[in-house]
Coordinates of N, CA, C and O in Angstrom, one line a residue:
A1 N -5.9 -16.0 -10.9 CA -5.1 -15.1 -11.7 C -5.7 -13.6 -11.7 O -5.0 -12.7 -11.7
A2 N -7.0 -13.5 -11.6 CA -7.7 -12.2 -11.6 C -7.3 -11.5 -10.2 O -7.0 -10.3 -10.2
A3 N -7.4 -12.3 -9.2 CA -7.0 -11.7 -7.8 C -5.6 -11.2 -7.8 O -5.3 -10.1 -7.3
I4 N -4.7 -12.0 -8.4 CA -3.3 -11.6 -8.4 C -3.1 -10.3 -9.3 O -2.4 -9.4 -8.9
R5 N -3.8 -10.2 -10.4 CA -3.8 -9.0 -11.2 C -4.3 -7.8 -10.6 O -3.8 -6.7 -10.7
I6 N -5.4 -8.0 -9.8 CA -5.9 -6.8 -9.0 C -4.9 -6.3 -8.0 O -4.7 -5.1 -7.9
E7 N -4.3 -7.2 -7.3 CA -3.3 -6.9 -6.3 C -2.1 -6.2 -7.0 O -1.6 -5.1 -6.5
E8 N -1.6 -6.8 -8.0 CA -0.5 -6.2 -8.8 C -0.9 -4.8 -9.3 O -0.1 -3.9 -9.1
G9 N -2.0 -4.6 -9.8 CA -2.4 -3.3 -10.4 C -2.5 -2.2 -9.3 O -2.1 -1.1 -9.5
A10 N -3.0 -2.6 -8.1 CA -3.0 -1.7 -7.0 C -1.6 -1.2 -6.6 O -1.4 0.0 -6.4
Y11 N -0.7 -2.2 -6.5 CA 0.7 -1.8 -6.1 C 1.4 -1.0 -7.2 O 2.1 -0.1 -6.9
V12 N 1.2 -1.4 -8.4 CA 1.8 -0.7 -9.5 C 1.3 0.8 -9.5 O 2.1 1.7 -9.7
T13 N 0.0 1.0 -9.3 CA -0.5 2.3 -9.2 C 0.0 3.1 -8.1 O 0.4 4.3 -8.2
L14 N 0.1 2.5 -6.9 CA 0.7 3.1 -5.7 C 2.1 3.5 -5.9 O 2.5 4.7 -5.7
L15 N 2.9 2.6 -6.4 CA 4.4 2.9 -6.5 C 4.7 3.8 -7.7 O 5.8 4.5 -7.6
A16 N 3.9 3.9 -8.7 CA 4.2 4.7 -9.8 C 4.2 6.2 -9.4 O 4.9 7.0 -10.0
N17 N 3.4 6.6 -8.4 CA 3.4 7.9 -7.9 C 3.1 8.9 -9.0 O 3.8 10.0 -9.1
T18 N 2.2 8.6 -9.9 CA 1.9 9.4 -11.1 C 1.5 10.8 -10.7 O 0.7 11.0 -9.7
G19 N 2.0 11.8 -11.4 CA 1.7 13.2 -11.1 C 2.1 13.7 -9.7 O 1.6 14.6 -9.2
S20 N 3.2 13.0 -9.2 CA 3.6 13.4 -7.8 C 2.5 13.4 -6.8 O 2.3 14.3 -6.0
F21 N 1.7 12.3 -6.8 CA 0.7 12.1 -5.8 C 1.2 12.2 -4.4 O 0.7 12.9 -3.6
F22 N 2.3 11.5 -4.1 CA 3.0 11.6 -2.9 C 4.1 12.6 -3.1 O 5.0 12.4 -3.9
A23 N 4.0 13.8 -2.5 CA 5.0 14.9 -2.8 C 5.0 15.8 -1.6 O 4.1 15.9 -0.8
T24 N 6.1 16.5 -1.4 CA 6.3 17.4 -0.3 C 5.2 18.5 -0.4 O 4.7 18.9 0.6
G25 N 4.9 18.9 -1.6 CA 3.8 19.9 -1.8 C 2.5 19.5 -1.3 O 1.6 20.3 -0.9
N26 N 2.2 18.2 -1.3 CA 1.0 17.6 -0.8 C 1.0 17.3 0.7 O 0.1 16.8 1.2
K27 N 2.2 17.5 1.2 CA 2.5 17.2 2.7 C 2.2 15.8 3.0 O 1.9 15.5 4.2
N28 N 2.4 14.9 2.1 CA 2.2 13.5 2.4 C 3.5 12.6 2.0 O 3.4 11.5 1.7
Y29 N 4.6 13.3 2.0 CA 5.9 12.6 1.5 C 7.1 13.2 2.3 O 7.1 14.4 2.5
F30 N 8.0 12.4 2.7 CA 9.3 12.9 3.2 C 10.4 11.9 2.9 O 10.2 10.7 2.7
E31 N 11.6 12.4 2.8 CA 12.7 11.6 2.5 C 14.0 12.2 3.2 O 13.9 13.3 3.7
G32 N 15.0 11.5 3.2 CA 16.3 12.0 3.8 C 16.9 11.0 4.7 O 16.4 9.8 4.8
A33 N 18.0 11.4 5.3 CA 18.8 10.4 6.1 C 18.1 9.8 7.2 O 18.4 8.6 7.6
A34 N 17.2 10.5 7.8 CA 16.5 9.9 9.0 C 15.1 9.4 8.7 O 14.2 9.3 9.6
T35 N 14.9 9.0 7.5 CA 13.5 8.5 7.1 C 13.3 7.0 7.0 O 12.3 6.5 6.7
N36 N 14.4 6.3 7.4 CA 14.2 4.8 7.4 C 13.2 4.5 8.5 O 13.0 5.3 9.4
L37 N 12.5 3.4 8.4 CA 11.5 3.0 9.3 C 12.1 2.8 10.7 O 12.9 1.9 11.0
Q38 N 11.7 3.7 11.6 CA 12.1 3.7 13.0 C 11.1 4.5 13.8 O 10.2 5.2 13.2
I39 N 11.3 4.6 15.1 CA 10.3 5.3 15.9 C 10.2 6.8 15.5 O 9.1 7.4 15.3
S40 N 11.4 7.5 15.3 CA 11.3 8.9 15.0 C 10.7 9.2 13.6 O 9.9 10.1 13.5
S41 N 10.9 8.4 12.6 CA 10.3 8.6 11.3 C 8.9 8.2 11.3 O 8.1 8.9 10.6
L42 N 8.5 7.2 12.1 CA 7.1 6.9 12.2 C 6.3 8.0 12.9 O 5.2 8.3 12.5
T43 N 7.0 8.6 13.9 CA 6.4 9.8 14.5 C 6.2 10.9 13.6 O 5.1 11.6 13.6
T44 N 7.2 11.2 12.7 CA 7.1 12.2 11.7 C 5.9 11.9 10.7 O 5.1 12.8 10.4
A45 N 5.8 10.7 10.3 CA 4.7 10.3 9.4 C 3.3 10.5 10.1 O 2.4 11.0 9.4
E46 N 3.3 10.1 11.3 CA 2.0 10.2 12.1 C 1.6 11.7 12.2 O 0.5 12.1 12.0
Q47 N 2.6 12.6 12.5 CA 2.3 14.0 12.6 C 1.8 14.6 11.3 O 0.9 15.3 11.2
K48 N 2.5 14.2 10.2 CA 2.1 14.7 8.8 C 0.7 14.3 8.6 O -0.1 15.0 8.1
F49 N 0.3 13.0 8.9 CA -1.0 12.5 8.7 C -2.0 13.3 9.5 O -3.1 13.7 9.0
L50 N -1.8 13.5 10.8 CA -2.7 14.2 11.6 C -2.8 15.6 11.4 O -3.8 16.3 11.7
D51 N -1.8 16.2 10.7 CA -1.9 17.6 10.3 C -2.5 17.9 9.0 O -2.6 19.1 8.5
F52 N -3.0 16.9 8.3 CA -3.7 17.2 7.0 C -4.9 18.1 7.1 O -5.7 18.0 8.1
V53 N -5.0 19.1 6.2 CA -6.1 20.0 6.2 C -6.7 20.0 4.8 O -6.0 19.8 3.8
D54 N -8.0 20.2 4.7 CA -8.6 20.1 3.3 C -8.5 21.5 2.7 O -7.9 22.4 3.2
S55 N -9.1 21.6 1.5 CA -9.0 22.9 0.7 C -9.7 24.1 1.4 O -9.4 25.2 1.1
N56 N -10.5 23.8 2.4 CA -11.1 24.9 3.2 C -10.4 25.3 4.4 O -10.8 26.0 5.2
G57 N -9.2 24.6 4.6 CA -8.4 24.9 5.8 C -8.9 24.2 7.0 O -8.5 24.6 8.1
K58 N -9.7 23.2 6.9 CA -10.2 22.5 8.0 C -9.4 21.1 8.2 O -9.0 20.5 7.2
P59 N -9.3 20.6 9.4 CA -8.6 19.4 9.6 C -9.4 18.2 8.9 O -10.6 18.2 9.0
V60 N -8.6 17.3 8.4 CA -9.2 16.1 7.7 C -9.8 15.2 8.7 O -10.9 14.5 8.5
L61 N -9.2 15.0 9.9 CA -9.7 14.2 11.0 C -9.8 12.8 10.7 O -10.8 12.1 11.1
V62 N -8.9 12.2 9.9 CA -8.9 10.8 9.7 C -7.5 10.3 10.2 O -6.5 10.9 10.0
S63 N -7.6 9.2 11.0 CA -6.4 8.7 11.6 C -5.8 7.6 10.8 O -6.5 6.8 10.1
P64 N -4.4 7.5 10.8 CA -3.8 6.3 10.1 C -4.2 5.0 10.8 O -4.3 5.0 12.0
K65 N -4.2 3.9 10.0 CA -4.6 2.6 10.6 C -3.6 1.5 10.3 O -3.5 0.6 11.0
M66 N -2.8 1.7 9.2 CA -1.9 0.6 8.8 C -0.6 1.1 8.3 O -0.5 2.2 7.8
L67 N 0.4 0.2 8.5 CA 1.8 0.5 8.1 C 2.1 -0.5 7.0 O 2.1 -1.7 7.2
L68 N 2.2 0.0 5.8 CA 2.5 -0.8 4.6 C 4.0 -0.8 4.3 O 4.6 0.3 4.2
V69 N 4.6 -2.0 4.3 CA 6.0 -2.1 4.1 C 6.2 -3.3 3.1 O 5.4 -4.1 2.9
G70 N 7.4 -3.3 2.6 CA 7.9 -4.4 1.7 C 8.3 -5.5 2.6 O 8.5 -5.4 3.9
S71 N 8.6 -6.7 2.0 CA 9.1 -7.8 2.8 C 10.4 -7.5 3.5 O 10.7 -8.1 4.5
A72 N 11.2 -6.6 3.0 CA 12.5 -6.3 3.6 C 12.3 -5.5 4.9 O 13.2 -5.6 5.7
L73 N 11.2 -4.9 5.1 CA 11.0 -4.1 6.4 C 10.0 -4.8 7.3 O 9.6 -4.2 8.3
K74 N 9.5 -6.0 6.9 CA 8.4 -6.6 7.7 C 8.8 -6.8 9.2 O 8.0 -6.5 10.1
T75 N 10.0 -7.3 9.4 CA 10.4 -7.6 10.8 C 10.5 -6.2 11.6 O 10.0 -6.2 12.8
T76 N 11.1 -5.2 11.0 CA 11.2 -3.9 11.7 C 9.8 -3.4 12.0 O 9.5 -2.9 13.1
A77 N 8.9 -3.5 11.0 CA 7.5 -3.0 11.2 C 6.8 -3.8 12.3 O 6.1 -3.2 13.2
E78 N 7.0 -5.1 12.3 CA 6.4 -5.9 13.4 C 7.0 -5.6 14.8 O 6.2 -5.5 15.8
D79 N 8.3 -5.3 14.8 CA 8.9 -4.9 16.1 C 8.3 -3.6 16.6 O 8.0 -3.4 17.8
L80 N 8.0 -2.6 15.7 CA 7.4 -1.3 16.0 C 6.0 -1.5 16.5 O 5.5 -0.8 17.4
Y81 N 5.3 -2.5 15.9 CA 3.9 -2.7 16.3 C 3.8 -3.5 17.6 O 3.0 -3.2 18.4
K82 N 4.6 -4.5 17.8 CA 4.5 -5.4 19.0 C 5.4 -5.0 20.1 O 5.0 -5.3 21.3
G83 N 6.5 -4.3 19.9 CA 7.5 -4.1 20.9 C 7.1 -3.0 21.9 O 6.9 -1.9 21.4
E84 N 7.1 -3.3 23.1 CA 6.9 -2.3 24.1 C 8.2 -1.5 24.4 O 8.1 -0.4 24.7
K85 N 9.3 -2.3 24.4 CA 10.6 -1.7 24.6 C 11.5 -2.0 23.5 O 11.5 -3.2 23.0
L86 N 12.2 -1.0 23.0 CA 13.1 -1.3 21.8 C 14.5 -0.7 22.1 O 14.6 0.3 22.8
Q87 N 15.5 -1.3 21.5 CA 16.8 -0.8 21.5 C 17.1 -0.2 20.1 O 16.6 -0.7 19.1
S88 N 17.8 0.9 20.1 CA 18.2 1.4 18.8 C 19.7 1.8 18.8 O 20.2 2.1 19.9
G89 N 20.3 1.8 17.7 CA 21.7 2.2 17.5 C 22.6 1.2 18.2 O 22.4 0.0 18.2
S90 N 23.6 1.8 18.9 CA 24.6 0.9 19.6 C 24.0 0.4 20.9 O 22.9 0.7 21.3
T91 N 24.8 -0.3 21.6 CA 24.3 -0.9 22.9 C 24.1 0.1 23.9 O 23.5 -0.1 25.0
T92 N 24.6 1.4 23.7 CA 24.4 2.4 24.7 C 23.2 3.2 24.6 O 22.8 3.9 25.5
S93 N 22.5 3.1 23.4 CA 21.3 3.9 23.2 C 20.1 3.0 23.3 O 19.9 2.1 22.5
V94 N 19.3 3.2 24.4 CA 18.1 2.4 24.6 C 16.9 3.2 24.7 O 16.9 4.2 25.4
I95 N 15.9 2.8 24.0 CA 14.5 3.4 24.1 C 13.8 2.6 25.1 O 13.6 1.4 24.9
D96 N 13.3 3.1 26.2 CA 12.6 2.3 27.2 C 11.1 2.2 26.9 O 10.5 1.4 27.6
R97 N 10.6 3.0 26.0 CA 9.2 2.9 25.7 C 8.9 3.1 24.2 O 9.5 4.0 23.6
N98 N 8.1 2.3 23.6 CA 7.8 2.4 22.2 C 6.4 3.1 22.1 O 5.4 2.5 22.4
P99 N 6.4 4.4 21.7 CA 5.1 5.1 21.7 C 4.1 4.6 20.6 O 3.0 5.0 20.6
H100 N 4.6 3.7 19.7 CA 3.8 3.3 18.6 C 3.3 1.8 18.7 O 2.7 1.3 17.8
A101 N 3.6 1.2 19.8 CA 3.3 -0.2 20.1 C 1.8 -0.4 19.9 O 1.0 0.4 20.6
G102 N 1.4 -1.3 19.1 CA -0.1 -1.6 18.9 C -0.9 -0.6 18.1 O -2.1 -0.8 18.0
K103 N -0.3 0.4 17.6 CA -1.0 1.5 16.9 C -1.4 1.1 15.5 O -2.6 1.3 15.1
Y104 N -0.5 0.6 14.6 CA -0.7 0.5 13.2 C -0.5 -1.0 12.8 O 0.6 -1.5 12.9
A105 N -1.6 -1.6 12.2 CA -1.5 -2.9 11.8 C -0.5 -3.0 10.6 O -0.5 -2.1 9.8
V106 N 0.4 -4.0 10.7 CA 1.4 -4.1 9.7 C 0.9 -4.9 8.5 O 0.3 -6.0 8.6
V107 N 1.0 -4.4 7.3 CA 0.7 -5.1 6.0 C 2.0 -5.1 5.2 O 2.6 -4.0 4.9
A108 N 2.5 -6.3 4.9 CA 3.8 -6.4 4.2 C 3.5 -7.0 2.8 O 2.7 -8.0 2.7
S109 N 4.1 -6.5 1.8 CA 3.9 -6.9 0.5 C 5.3 -7.0 -0.3 O 6.0 -5.9 -0.3
P110 N 5.6 -8.1 -0.9 CA 6.8 -8.1 -1.7 C 6.8 -7.2 -2.9 O 7.8 -6.9 -3.5
Y111 N 5.6 -6.7 -3.3 CA 5.5 -5.8 -4.5 C 6.3 -4.5 -4.2 O 6.8 -3.9 -5.2
L112 N 6.5 -4.1 -3.0 CA 7.2 -2.9 -2.7 C 8.7 -3.0 -2.9 O 9.3 -2.0 -3.3
N113 N 9.3 -4.1 -2.7 CA 10.7 -4.2 -2.8 C 11.3 -5.4 -3.6 O 12.5 -5.3 -4.0
N114 N 10.5 -6.4 -4.0 CA 11.1 -7.5 -4.7 C 11.1 -7.3 -6.2 O 10.1 -7.4 -6.9
T115 N 12.3 -6.9 -6.7 CA 12.5 -6.6 -8.1 C 12.3 -7.8 -9.0 O 12.3 -7.6 -10.2
A116 N 12.3 -9.0 -8.5 CA 12.0 -10.1 -9.3 C 10.6 -10.2 -9.8 O 10.3 -10.9 -10.7
I117 N 9.7 -9.5 -9.1 CA 8.3 -9.4 -9.5 C 8.1 -8.4 -10.6 O 8.6 -7.3 -10.5
K118 N 7.5 -8.8 -11.7 CA 7.3 -8.0 -12.9 C 5.8 -7.8 -13.0 O 5.0 -8.5 -12.5
D119 N 5.5 -6.7 -13.8 CA 4.1 -6.5 -14.1 C 3.5 -7.4 -15.1 O 4.3 -8.3 -15.6
Q120 N 2.3 -7.3 -15.5 CA 1.6 -8.3 -16.4 C 2.3 -8.3 -17.7 O 2.2 -9.3 -18.5
D121 N 3.0 -7.3 -18.1 CA 3.7 -7.3 -19.4 C 5.2 -7.7 -19.3 O 5.9 -7.7 -20.3
G122 N 5.6 -8.1 -18.1 CA 7.0 -8.6 -17.9 C 7.9 -7.5 -17.6 O 9.2 -7.7 -17.6
A123 N 7.5 -6.2 -17.5 CA 8.3 -5.1 -17.2 C 8.5 -4.9 -15.7 O 7.7 -5.3 -14.9
A124 N 9.6 -4.2 -15.4 CA 9.9 -3.9 -14.0 C 8.8 -3.0 -13.4 O 8.3 -2.2 -14.2
I125 N 8.6 -3.1 -12.1 CA 7.6 -2.2 -11.5 C 8.3 -1.0 -11.0 O 9.2 -1.0 -10.2
S126 N 7.9 0.2 -11.5 CA 8.5 1.4 -11.1 C 8.3 1.8 -9.7 O 7.2 1.5 -9.1
G127 N 9.3 2.3 -9.0 CA 9.2 2.8 -7.7 C 9.5 1.8 -6.6 O 9.4 2.1 -5.4
Q128 N 9.9 0.5 -6.9 CA 10.2 -0.4 -5.9 C 11.4 0.0 -5.2 O 12.4 0.5 -5.7
S129 N 11.5 -0.3 -3.9 CA 12.6 0.0 -3.0 C 12.6 -0.8 -1.8 O 11.5 -1.1 -1.2
A130 N 13.7 -1.1 -1.3 CA 13.8 -1.9 0.0 C 13.6 -1.0 1.2 O 13.4 -1.4 2.3
T131 N 13.6 0.4 1.0 CA 13.4 1.3 2.1 C 12.1 2.0 2.2 O 11.8 2.7 3.1
V132 N 11.3 2.0 1.1 CA 10.0 2.7 1.0 C 9.0 2.1 2.0 O 9.0 0.9 2.2
W133 N 8.2 3.0 2.6 CA 7.1 2.5 3.5 C 6.0 3.6 3.5 O 6.3 4.7 3.1
F134 N 4.8 3.2 3.9 CA 3.6 4.0 3.8 C 2.9 3.9 5.2 O 2.7 2.8 5.7
L135 N 2.4 5.0 5.6 CA 1.4 5.0 6.7 C 0.1 5.4 6.1 O -0.1 6.5 5.5
L136 N -0.9 4.5 6.2 CA -2.2 4.6 5.5 C -3.4 4.7 6.4 O -3.4 4.0 7.4
A137 N -4.4 5.4 5.9 CA -5.7 5.3 6.5 C -6.4 4.0 6.2 O -6.0 3.3 5.3
D138 N -7.5 3.7 6.9 CA -8.4 2.6 6.5 C -8.9 3.0 5.1 O -9.4 4.1 5.0
P139 N -8.8 2.1 4.1 CA -9.3 2.4 2.8 C -10.8 2.8 2.7 O -11.2 3.5 1.8
S140 N -11.6 2.4 3.7 CA -13.0 2.8 3.7 C -13.2 4.2 4.1 O -14.2 4.8 3.9
D141 N -12.1 4.8 4.8 CA -12.2 6.2 5.1 C -11.6 7.1 4.0 O -12.2 8.0 3.5
R142 N -10.3 6.8 3.7 CA -9.6 7.6 2.7 C -8.6 6.6 2.0 O -7.7 6.2 2.6
A143 N -8.9 6.3 0.8 CA -8.1 5.3 0.0 C -7.1 6.1 -0.9 O -7.5 7.0 -1.5
V144 N -5.8 5.6 -0.9 CA -4.9 6.2 -1.8 C -4.9 5.6 -3.2 O -4.5 6.2 -4.2
V145 N -5.5 4.4 -3.3 CA -5.7 3.8 -4.6 C -7.1 3.3 -4.7 O -7.6 2.7 -3.7
H146 N -7.8 3.6 -5.8 CA -9.2 3.1 -6.0 C -9.2 2.0 -7.1 O -8.4 2.1 -8.1
V147 N -10.0 1.0 -6.9 CA -10.2 0.0 -7.8 C -11.7 0.0 -8.3 O -12.6 0.1 -7.4
A148 N -11.9 0.1 -9.6 CA -13.3 0.1 -10.1 C -13.5 -1.1 -10.9 O -12.7 -1.6 -11.6
F149 N -14.7 -1.7 -10.8 CA -15.1 -2.9 -11.5 C -16.3 -2.6 -12.4 O -17.2 -1.9 -12.0
L150 N -16.2 -3.1 -13.6 CA -17.3 -2.9 -14.6 C -18.6 -3.4 -14.0 O -18.7 -4.6 -13.6
R151 N -19.6 -2.5 -14.0 CA -20.9 -2.9 -13.5 C -20.9 -3.4 -12.0 O -21.7 -4.1 -11.6
G152 N -19.8 -3.0 -11.3 CA -19.7 -3.4 -9.9 C -19.4 -4.9 -9.7 O -19.4 -5.4 -8.6
N153 N -19.1 -5.6 -10.7 CA -18.9 -7.1 -10.7 C -17.4 -7.3 -10.1 O -16.5 -7.2 -10.9
Q154 N -17.3 -7.8 -8.9 CA -16.0 -8.0 -8.3 C -15.5 -9.4 -8.4 O -14.5 -9.7 -7.9
T155 N -16.2 -10.2 -9.1 CA -15.7 -11.6 -9.4 C -15.6 -11.8 -10.9 O -16.3 -11.2 -11.7
P156 N -14.7 -12.7 -11.3 CA -14.5 -12.9 -12.7 C -15.8 -13.6 -13.3 O -16.5 -14.3 -12.7
T157 N -16.0 -13.3 -14.6 CA -17.0 -13.9 -15.4 C -16.4 -15.2 -16.0 O -15.4 -15.1 -16.6
I158 N -17.1 -16.3 -15.8 CA -16.6 -17.6 -16.3 C -17.7 -18.1 -17.2 O -18.9 -18.2 -16.8
E159 N -17.4 -18.4 -18.5 CA -18.3 -18.9 -19.4 C -17.9 -20.3 -19.9 O -16.7 -20.5 -20.0
S160 N -18.8 -21.1 -20.3 CA -18.5 -22.5 -20.8 C -19.3 -22.8 -22.0 O -20.4 -22.2 -22.2
A161 N -18.8 -23.7 -22.8 CA -19.6 -24.1 -24.0 C -19.0 -25.5 -24.4 O -17.9 -25.9 -24.0
D162 N -19.8 -26.2 -25.2 CA -19.4 -27.4 -25.8 C -18.3 -27.2 -26.8 O -18.2 -26.1 -27.4
T163 N -17.4 -28.1 -26.9 CA -16.3 -28.0 -27.9 C -16.9 -28.3 -29.3 O -18.1 -28.6 -29.4
D164 N -16.1 -28.2 -30.3 CA -16.6 -28.5 -31.7 C -17.1 -29.9 -31.7 O -16.8 -30.8 -30.9
F165 N -18.0 -30.2 -32.7 CA -18.7 -31.5 -32.8 C -17.7 -32.7 -32.8 O -18.0 -33.7 -32.2
N166 N -16.6 -32.5 -33.5 CA -15.6 -33.7 -33.6 C -14.7 -33.9 -32.4 O -13.9 -34.7 -32.4
T167 N -14.9 -33.1 -31.3 CA -14.1 -33.2 -30.1 C -15.0 -33.4 -28.9 O -16.0 -32.6 -28.8
L168 N -14.8 -34.3 -28.1 CA -15.5 -34.5 -26.8 C -15.0 -33.5 -25.8 O -13.8 -33.3 -25.7
G169 N -15.9 -32.9 -25.0 CA -15.4 -32.1 -23.9 C -16.1 -30.7 -23.9 O -17.1 -30.5 -24.6
M170 N -15.6 -29.9 -23.0 CA -16.1 -28.5 -22.8 C -15.0 -27.6 -22.9 O -13.8 -27.9 -22.8
Q171 N -15.3 -26.3 -23.2 CA -14.3 -25.3 -23.2 C -14.8 -24.1 -22.3 O -16.0 -23.9 -22.1
W172 N -13.8 -23.5 -21.7 CA -14.1 -22.5 -20.7 C -13.3 -21.2 -21.0 O -12.2 -21.3 -21.6
R173 N -13.8 -20.1 -20.6 CA -13.1 -18.8 -20.7 C -13.5 -18.0 -19.5 O -14.6 -18.1 -19.0
S174 N -12.6 -17.1 -19.1 CA -12.8 -16.2 -18.0 C -12.3 -14.8 -18.3 O -11.3 -14.7 -19.0
Y175 N -13.0 -13.8 -17.8 CA -12.5 -12.5 -17.9 C -13.0 -11.6 -16.8 O -14.0 -12.0 -16.1
H176 N -12.3 -10.6 -16.5 CA -12.6 -9.7 -15.4 C -12.3 -8.3 -15.8 O -11.1 -8.0 -16.1
D177 N -13.2 -7.4 -15.7 CA -13.0 -6.0 -16.1 C -12.9 -5.1 -14.9 O -13.8 -4.9 -14.1
F178 N -11.7 -4.4 -14.8 CA -11.5 -3.6 -13.6 C -10.4 -2.5 -14.0 O -9.7 -2.7 -15.1
G179 N -10.3 -1.5 -13.3 CA -9.3 -0.4 -13.5 C -8.9 0.2 -12.2 O -9.5 0.0 -11.1
F180 N -7.8 1.0 -12.3 CA -7.2 1.6 -11.0 C -7.1 3.1 -11.2 O -6.9 3.6 -12.3
G181 N -7.1 3.8 -10.1 CA -6.8 5.2 -10.1 C -6.4 5.7 -8.8 O -6.5 5.0 -7.8
Q182 N -5.7 6.8 -8.8 CA -5.3 7.4 -7.5 C -6.5 7.9 -6.7 O -7.4 8.4 -7.3
G183 N -6.4 7.8 -5.4 CA -7.4 8.2 -4.6 C -7.2 9.6 -4.0 O -6.9 10.5 -4.7
E184 N -7.2 9.6 -2.7 CA -7.0 10.9 -2.0 C -5.6 11.1 -1.4 O -5.2 10.2 -0.7
T185 N -5.0 12.2 -1.6 CA -3.7 12.5 -1.0 C -3.7 12.5 0.5 O -2.7 12.2 1.2
F186 N -4.9 12.7 1.1 CA -5.0 12.6 2.6 C -5.1 11.2 3.1 O -5.2 11.0 4.3
G187 N -5.1 10.2 2.2 CA -5.2 8.8 2.7 C -3.9 8.2 3.1 O -3.9 7.1 3.7
G188 N -2.8 8.9 3.0 CA -1.5 8.2 3.4 C -0.3 9.1 3.3 O -0.4 10.2 2.7
V189 N 0.7 8.7 4.0 CA 2.0 9.4 3.9 C 3.1 8.4 3.5 O 3.1 7.2 3.9
M190 N 3.9 8.8 2.6 CA 5.0 7.9 2.0 C 6.3 8.4 2.5 O 6.6 9.6 2.5
S191 N 7.2 7.5 3.0 CA 8.6 7.8 3.3 C 9.4 7.0 2.3 O 9.3 5.8 2.1
K192 N 10.3 7.7 1.7 CA 11.2 7.1 0.7 C 12.2 6.2 1.5 O 12.7 5.2 1.0
G193 N 12.6 6.6 2.7 CA 13.6 5.9 3.4 C 15.0 6.2 2.9 O 15.1 6.7 1.7
A194 N 16.0 6.0 3.6 CA 17.3 6.3 3.2 C 17.9 5.0 2.6 O 17.9 4.0 3.2
A195 N 18.5 5.2 1.4 CA 19.1 4.0 0.7 C 20.4 3.6 1.3 O 21.1 4.4 1.8

């Protein structure tokens, strides 16, 4: 249960886009008719990522490593990752080479698009979409979401005790203290995709 809550919290934080973390002004967001996951939009995201500059006007020099998509885009993302040759559009439009083959590991999560998934309080998760996708850096280089653990303890604390004297048995309880925050805007690019 703690592992599921950590995963949920990370995706809730990512999708909430608090304070316009992913925004045109941060140069890590784009939307519009041509932003569905495809070769051209992945190329746009890659260029945005590679063009990041820090506050001193110097290049960030971190490369994207993974393509995060919802379950609705998993097959498309895997085709972009594995496919050497792709067809697009009608039968007359053929791309004979996929420039992104093998570049970005695909990570698919139903948290991005499955509206049947609710947060820990039973509320809808803000920002879910069947068309949203992210191009992300390796989190050890630049993370867009940070998870902090109380005293660095990354595993739940489990405590046990005897039950009351008139009852045979043991009782158990478990707790895990952690929190989430936004990381670095240079850690990823978000595409809203076209609905």
